[in-house]
GROMACS .gro file of C-alpha atoms in nm:
model
  300
    1MET     CA    1   0.000   0.000   0.000
    2LYS     CA    2   0.282   0.237   0.091
    3LYS     CA    3   0.463   0.161  -0.234
    4SER     CA    4   0.150   0.227  -0.439
    5LYS     CA    5   0.094   0.562  -0.263
    6THR     CA    6   0.456   0.657  -0.327
    7ALA     CA    7   0.430   0.558  -0.692
    8LEU     CA    8   0.107   0.758  -0.730
    9GLY     CA    9   0.266   1.059  -0.561
   10ILE     CA   10   0.564   1.044  -0.797
   11ILE     CA   11   0.338   1.016  -1.104
   12LEU     CA   12   0.115   1.306  -0.993
   13SER     CA   13   0.413   1.533  -0.912
   14LEU     CA   14   0.568   1.446  -1.247
   15MET     CA   15   0.244   1.519  -1.432
   16GLY     CA   16   0.208   1.850  -1.250
   17GLY     CA   17   0.553   1.962  -1.370
   18ILE     CA   18   0.487   1.840  -1.726
   19PHE     CA   19   0.154   2.022  -1.738
   20TRP     CA   20   0.322   2.345  -1.624
   21GLY     CA   21   0.579   2.303  -1.902
   22PHE     CA   22   0.302   2.230  -2.152
   23SER     CA   23   0.126   2.549  -2.042
   24GLY     CA   24   0.431   2.758  -2.132
   25SER     CA   25   0.447   2.600  -2.478
   26CYS     CA   26   0.075   2.671  -2.529
   27GLY     CA   27   0.151   3.035  -2.452
   28GLN     CA   28   0.433   3.036  -2.707
   29TYR     CA   29   0.194   2.884  -2.962
   30LEU     CA   30  -0.062   3.161  -2.906
   31PHE     CA   31   0.203   3.431  -2.940
   32THR     CA   32   0.341   3.278  -3.260
   33TYR     CA   33   0.028   3.174  -3.448
   34HIS     CA   34  -0.258   3.383  -3.312
   35SER     CA   35  -0.104   3.730  -3.264
   36VAL     CA   36  -0.193   3.719  -2.894
   37ASN     CA   37   0.016   3.935  -2.659
   38SER     CA   38   0.107   3.869  -2.297
   39GLN     CA   39  -0.133   4.139  -2.166
   40TRP     CA   40  -0.434   3.971  -2.329
   41LEU     CA   41  -0.329   3.621  -2.228
   42VAL     CA   42  -0.251   3.696  -1.864
   43ALA     CA   43  -0.575   3.888  -1.804
   44VAL     CA   44  -0.796   3.624  -1.966
   45ARG     CA   45  -0.611   3.331  -1.812
   46MET     CA   46  -0.622   3.471  -1.459
   47VAL     CA   47  -0.992   3.562  -1.462
   48ILE     CA   48  -1.103   3.221  -1.593
   49SER     CA   49  -0.855   3.018  -1.386
   50GLY     CA   50  -0.938   3.211  -1.071
   51ALA     CA   51  -1.311   3.161  -1.121
   52ILE     CA   52  -1.263   2.785  -1.164
   53LEU     CA   53  -1.039   2.756  -0.857
   54LEU     CA   54  -1.283   2.956  -0.643
   55CYS     CA   55  -1.572   2.736  -0.753
   56VAL     CA   56  -1.373   2.426  -0.658
   57SER     CA   57  -1.279   2.583  -0.324
   58ALA     CA   58  -1.637   2.689  -0.252
   59PHE     CA   59  -1.757   2.336  -0.318
   60ARG     CA   60  -1.493   2.177  -0.093
   61HIS     CA   61  -1.458   2.440   0.183
   62LYS     CA   62  -1.767   2.657   0.202
   63LYS     CA   63  -1.695   2.789   0.551
   64GLU     CA   64  -1.325   2.861   0.495
   65ILE     CA   65  -1.340   3.036   0.160
   66PHE     CA   66  -1.344   3.386   0.317
   67ALA     CA   67  -1.083   3.311   0.585
   68VAL     CA   68  -0.806   3.497   0.399
   69TRP     CA   69  -1.005   3.823   0.422
   70ARG     CA   70  -1.038   3.822   0.801
   71GLY     CA   71  -0.802   4.069   0.964
   72LYS     CA   72  -0.605   4.366   0.830
   73GLU     CA   73  -0.278   4.172   0.815
   74ASN     CA   74  -0.430   3.895   0.602
   75ILE     CA   75  -0.586   4.149   0.364
   76ILE     CA   76  -0.253   4.330   0.316
   77ARG     CA   77  -0.068   4.002   0.261
   78MET     CA   78  -0.334   3.882   0.018
   79ALA     CA   79  -0.302   4.206  -0.178
   80ALA     CA   80   0.078   4.174  -0.189
   81PHE     CA   81   0.051   3.813  -0.304
   82THR     CA   82  -0.198   3.909  -0.574
   83VAL     CA   83   0.020   4.189  -0.715
   84PHE     CA   84   0.375   4.056  -0.673
   85GLY     CA   85   0.321   3.682  -0.656
   86LEU     CA   86   0.059   3.642  -0.927
   87VAL     CA   87  -0.003   3.939  -1.157
   88LEU     CA   88   0.359   4.045  -1.205
   89CYS     CA   89   0.487   3.686  -1.200
   90GLN     CA   90   0.247   3.576  -1.474
   91TYR     CA   91   0.300   3.890  -1.678
   92ALA     CA   92   0.681   3.866  -1.657
   93TYR     CA   93   0.679   3.495  -1.740
   94PHE     CA   94   0.456   3.516  -2.047
   95THR     CA   95   0.629   3.832  -2.169
   96ALA     CA   96   0.961   3.646  -2.149
   97ILE     CA   97   0.804   3.364  -2.354
   98GLN     CA   98   0.673   3.617  -2.607
   99LEU     CA   99   1.023   3.766  -2.644
  100SER     CA  100   1.209   3.432  -2.650
  101ASN     CA  101   1.050   3.087  -2.612
  102ALA     CA  102   0.886   2.868  -2.348
  103GLY     CA  103   1.201   2.670  -2.263
  104THR     CA  104   1.428   2.970  -2.205
  105ALA     CA  105   1.166   3.167  -2.011
  106THR     CA  106   1.081   2.871  -1.786
  107VAL     CA  107   1.445   2.798  -1.706
  108LEU     CA  108   1.515   3.163  -1.621
  109GLN     CA  109   1.207   3.162  -1.397
  110TYR     CA  110   1.356   2.863  -1.216
  111LEU     CA  111   1.633   3.086  -1.084
  112SER     CA  112   1.386   3.166  -0.806
  113PRO     CA  113   1.517   2.898  -0.561
  114ALA     CA  114   1.864   3.054  -0.580
  115MET     CA  115   1.711   3.400  -0.538
  116ILE     CA  116   1.518   3.284  -0.231
  117LEU     CA  117   1.838   3.132  -0.093
  118ILE     CA  118   2.029   3.459  -0.134
  119PHE     CA  119   1.742   3.656   0.024
  120LEU     CA  120   1.728   3.425   0.327
  121CYS     CA  121   2.106   3.438   0.373
  122ILE     CA  122   2.093   3.819   0.377
  123LYS     CA  123   1.784   3.829   0.600
  124ASN     CA  124   1.927   3.583   0.854
  125LYS     CA  125   2.279   3.732   0.826
  126LYS     CA  126   2.424   3.387   0.766
  127PRO     CA  127   2.672   3.296   0.493
  128PRO     CA  128   2.556   3.022   0.253
  129LEU     CA  129   2.664   2.663   0.312
  130LEU     CA  130   2.903   2.498   0.066
  131LYS     CA  131   2.623   2.333  -0.134
  132GLU     CA  132   2.433   2.663  -0.138
  133THR     CA  133   2.740   2.847  -0.266
  134VAL     CA  134   2.777   2.590  -0.543
  135ALA     CA  135   2.408   2.631  -0.632
  136ILE     CA  136   2.440   3.011  -0.652
  137ILE     CA  137   2.751   2.986  -0.873
  138LEU     CA  138   2.574   2.740  -1.104
  139ALA     CA  139   2.267   2.964  -1.123
  140ILE     CA  140   2.474   3.271  -1.215
  141GLY     CA  141   2.690   3.071  -1.456
  142GLY     CA  142   2.387   2.912  -1.623
  143THR     CA  143   2.222   3.252  -1.670
  144PHE     CA  144   2.542   3.392  -1.820
  145ILE     CA  145   2.568   3.105  -2.070
  146ILE     CA  146   2.202   3.133  -2.175
  147ALA     CA  147   2.228   3.510  -2.214
  148THR     CA  148   2.558   3.520  -2.403
  149GLY     CA  149   2.597   3.175  -2.558
  150GLY     CA  150   2.936   3.165  -2.387
  151ASN     CA  151   3.054   3.483  -2.562
  152PRO     CA  152   3.075   3.775  -2.313
  153GLY     CA  153   3.073   4.025  -2.598
  154SER     CA  154   2.723   3.946  -2.724
  155LEU     CA  155   2.373   3.850  -2.619
  156SER     CA  156   2.222   3.531  -2.764
  157ILE     CA  157   1.874   3.633  -2.648
  158SER     CA  158   1.721   3.979  -2.645
  159ALA     CA  159   1.785   4.205  -2.349
  160GLY     CA  160   1.410   4.226  -2.297
  161ALA     CA  161   1.374   3.847  -2.278
  162LEU     CA  162   1.659   3.827  -2.027
  163VAL     CA  163   1.519   4.106  -1.806
  164TRP     CA  164   1.163   3.970  -1.807
  165GLY     CA  165   1.289   3.615  -1.746
  166LEU     CA  166   1.491   3.731  -1.445
  167LEU     CA  167   1.193   3.933  -1.317
  168ALA     CA  168   0.979   3.620  -1.352
  169GLY     CA  169   1.226   3.449  -1.118
  170VAL     CA  170   1.209   3.738  -0.870
  171PHE     CA  171   0.829   3.739  -0.866
  172LEU     CA  172   0.817   3.358  -0.845
  173ALA     CA  173   1.026   3.394  -0.530
  174CYS     CA  174   0.763   3.641  -0.403
  175TYR     CA  175   0.496   3.386  -0.495
  176SER     CA  176   0.675   3.127  -0.279
  177LEU     CA  177   0.741   3.348   0.025
  178ILE     CA  178   0.451   3.595   0.062
  179PRO     CA  179   0.152   3.357   0.104
  180VAL     CA  180   0.307   3.122   0.364
  181PRO     CA  181   0.102   3.261   0.661
  182LEU     CA  182  -0.215   3.258   0.447
  183LEU     CA  183  -0.171   2.888   0.371
  184LYS     CA  184  -0.198   2.817   0.743
  185ILE     CA  185  -0.556   2.941   0.752
  186ALA     CA  186  -0.677   2.832   0.406
  187ASP     CA  187  -0.584   2.573   0.146
  188THR     CA  188  -0.387   2.648  -0.169
  189PRO     CA  189  -0.683   2.651  -0.416
  190THR     CA  190  -0.858   2.913  -0.199
  191VAL     CA  191  -0.555   3.143  -0.169
  192LEU     CA  192  -0.458   3.093  -0.533
  193GLY     CA  193  -0.817   3.128  -0.652
  194TRP     CA  194  -0.879   3.461  -0.479
  195GLY     CA  195  -0.545   3.607  -0.585
  196THR     CA  196  -0.577   3.490  -0.944
  197PHE     CA  197  -0.937   3.601  -0.990
  198ILE     CA  198  -0.898   3.943  -0.826
  199GLY     CA  199  -0.569   4.003  -1.007
  200GLY     CA  200  -0.729   3.914  -1.339
  201VAL     CA  201  -1.032   4.138  -1.280
  202ALA     CA  202  -0.803   4.427  -1.180
  203MET     CA  203  -0.608   4.387  -1.505
  204LEU     CA  204  -0.917   4.398  -1.727
  205PRO     CA  205  -0.955   4.781  -1.731
  206VAL     CA  206  -0.576   4.819  -1.761
  207PHE     CA  207  -0.505   4.578  -2.048
  208ARG     CA  208  -0.858   4.590  -2.201
  209PRO     CA  209  -0.837   4.246  -2.369
  210TRP     CA  210  -1.172   4.301  -2.545
  211GLY     CA  211  -1.004   4.571  -2.755
  212ASN     CA  212  -0.745   4.328  -2.889
  213MET     CA  213  -0.946   4.011  -2.941
  214PRO     CA  214  -0.781   3.750  -3.164
  215GLN     CA  215  -0.986   3.562  -3.419
  216VAL     CA  216  -1.160   3.280  -3.237
  217SER     CA  217  -1.072   2.934  -3.367
  218PHE     CA  218  -1.054   2.580  -3.238
  219SER     CA  219  -0.675   2.594  -3.206
  220LEU     CA  220  -0.689   2.919  -3.006
  221VAL     CA  221  -0.951   2.781  -2.766
  222ALA     CA  222  -0.757   2.452  -2.734
  223ALA     CA  223  -0.429   2.628  -2.651
  224LEU     CA  224  -0.600   2.863  -2.404
  225GLY     CA  225  -0.774   2.562  -2.251
  226GLY     CA  226  -0.436   2.390  -2.220
  227ILE     CA  227  -0.305   2.686  -2.020
  228ILE     CA  228  -0.613   2.713  -1.797
  229ILE     CA  229  -0.711   2.348  -1.744
  230PHE     CA  230  -0.378   2.166  -1.769
  231GLY     CA  231  -0.141   2.446  -1.667
  232THR     CA  232  -0.347   2.576  -1.376
  233VAL     CA  233  -0.627   2.358  -1.242
  234LEU     CA  234  -0.481   2.011  -1.304
  235ALA     CA  235  -0.115   2.105  -1.255
  236TYR     CA  236  -0.172   2.256  -0.910
  237SER     CA  237  -0.416   1.981  -0.809
  238PHE     CA  238  -0.175   1.704  -0.908
  239TYR     CA  239   0.120   1.878  -0.744
  240LEU     CA  240  -0.065   1.933  -0.417
  241GLU     CA  241  -0.179   1.571  -0.406
  242GLY     CA  242   0.180   1.468  -0.479
  243ILE     CA  243   0.294   1.670  -0.176
  244HIS     CA  244   0.028   1.494   0.033
  245LEU     CA  245   0.148   1.149  -0.077
  246ILE     CA  246   0.529   1.181  -0.085
  247GLY     CA  247   0.612   1.509   0.090
  248ALA     CA  248   0.706   1.859  -0.027
  249THR     CA  249   1.076   1.792  -0.083
  250LYS     CA  250   1.033   1.494  -0.315
  251ALA     CA  251   0.738   1.650  -0.494
  252SER     CA  252   0.925   1.976  -0.560
  253ILE     CA  253   1.230   1.790  -0.695
  254ILE     CA  254   1.018   1.574  -0.926
  255SER     CA  255   0.808   1.868  -1.047
  256SER     CA  256   1.127   2.047  -1.152
  257ILE     CA  257   1.078   1.850  -1.473
  258GLU     CA  258   0.882   2.162  -1.579
  259PRO     CA  259   1.168   2.348  -1.759
  260VAL     CA  260   1.277   2.023  -1.924
  261ALA     CA  261   0.920   1.959  -2.040
  262ALA     CA  262   0.883   2.317  -2.166
  263THR     CA  263   1.209   2.288  -2.361
  264VAL     CA  264   1.128   1.948  -2.514
  265ILE     CA  265   0.767   2.039  -2.603
  266SER     CA  266   0.878   2.373  -2.748
  267ALA     CA  267   1.138   2.198  -2.966
  268LEU     CA  268   0.918   1.908  -3.083
  269TRP     CA  269   0.587   2.091  -3.122
  270LEU     CA  270   0.692   2.443  -3.221
  271GLY     CA  271   1.030   2.369  -3.379
  272THR     CA  272   1.227   2.594  -3.142
  273ASP     CA  273   1.602   2.558  -3.191
  274PHE     CA  274   1.825   2.532  -2.884
  275SER     CA  275   2.204   2.547  -2.909
  276PHE     CA  276   2.445   2.326  -2.719
  277THR     CA  277   2.534   2.618  -2.491
  278ASP     CA  278   2.162   2.671  -2.418
  279ILE     CA  279   2.133   2.309  -2.300
  280ILE     CA  280   2.441   2.350  -2.079
  281GLY     CA  281   2.295   2.666  -1.924
  282PHE     CA  282   1.959   2.496  -1.872
  283ALA     CA  283   2.128   2.200  -1.701
  284MET     CA  284   2.328   2.428  -1.469
  285ILE     CA  285   2.019   2.619  -1.353
  286ILE     CA  286   1.803   2.307  -1.312
  287SER     CA  287   2.081   2.140  -1.110
  288THR     CA  288   2.057   2.421  -0.853
  289ILE     CA  289   1.705   2.302  -0.765
  290LEU     CA  290   1.834   1.953  -0.692
  291ILE     CA  291   2.130   2.080  -0.489
  292ILE     CA  292   1.922   2.319  -0.277
  293SER     CA  293   1.662   2.045  -0.216
  294ILE     CA  294   1.914   1.801  -0.067
  295LYS     CA  295   1.860   1.757   0.306
  296LYS     CA  296   2.085   1.598   0.562
  297GLU     CA  297   1.792   1.442   0.744
  298PRO     CA  298   1.511   1.244   0.584
  299GLU     CA  299   1.179   1.427   0.558
  300GLN     CA  300   0.924   1.316   0.813
   0.00000   0.00000   0.00000
């Protein structure tokens, strides 16, 4: 029974990461073939995804759905999570995809564990451990290789793609740190649902997606559905169940398949070309996740 639960947890965590990677490639497809921009996509995705998550949360936890809005501190934290952890994170990530490709943007976003590590070292006034130092060096080195192709005198991706990719990592770190106290009083779908829905609604008058509507087609609806259903609802549900079955450490390591999935899907489906130096840079950044996740003691 224990082995079957472990196997199921591994499969669900893996599927969660793959679905996240698939979501990025769907975004790249919309940018390439349907003249969609990141403003339109983020606003539409967040409103629909947030509504679905809130409906699921209301069905499962009717009494707890408004818990995050009780108390001034929770309201302020929820607002910060909505702006910095969701709106800006999603906008930076999809803008980086629009300016480069799903694989590169996803890998740059995965610099967030190293960013969190540096932030915590500064906050706690403690120097990084040896493994943490190695992870930081690999993260910086991997970013340098992706940005320059190994040639310090040139950029192999646009400056805009690099900046937005790095900002996606910064805001993903905010996404990981800001809502921690909120998750003690409500489950993830509730916190994520409120933040996503409110953030999306707030963006509607700013980005005005109805003024830049793409031509509706089956492929557009299918790709948007892939982002909303697979990349949001199913990905988070599978990942959370994976955490429940095998623990957060193992689930997070396994779900780090996301940048690999985004790169492979982008190459096979959309024909994106990646150089040998790109692959080396990707591997260096992804390895930081594994290094940082190593614990001396087994997870209870």
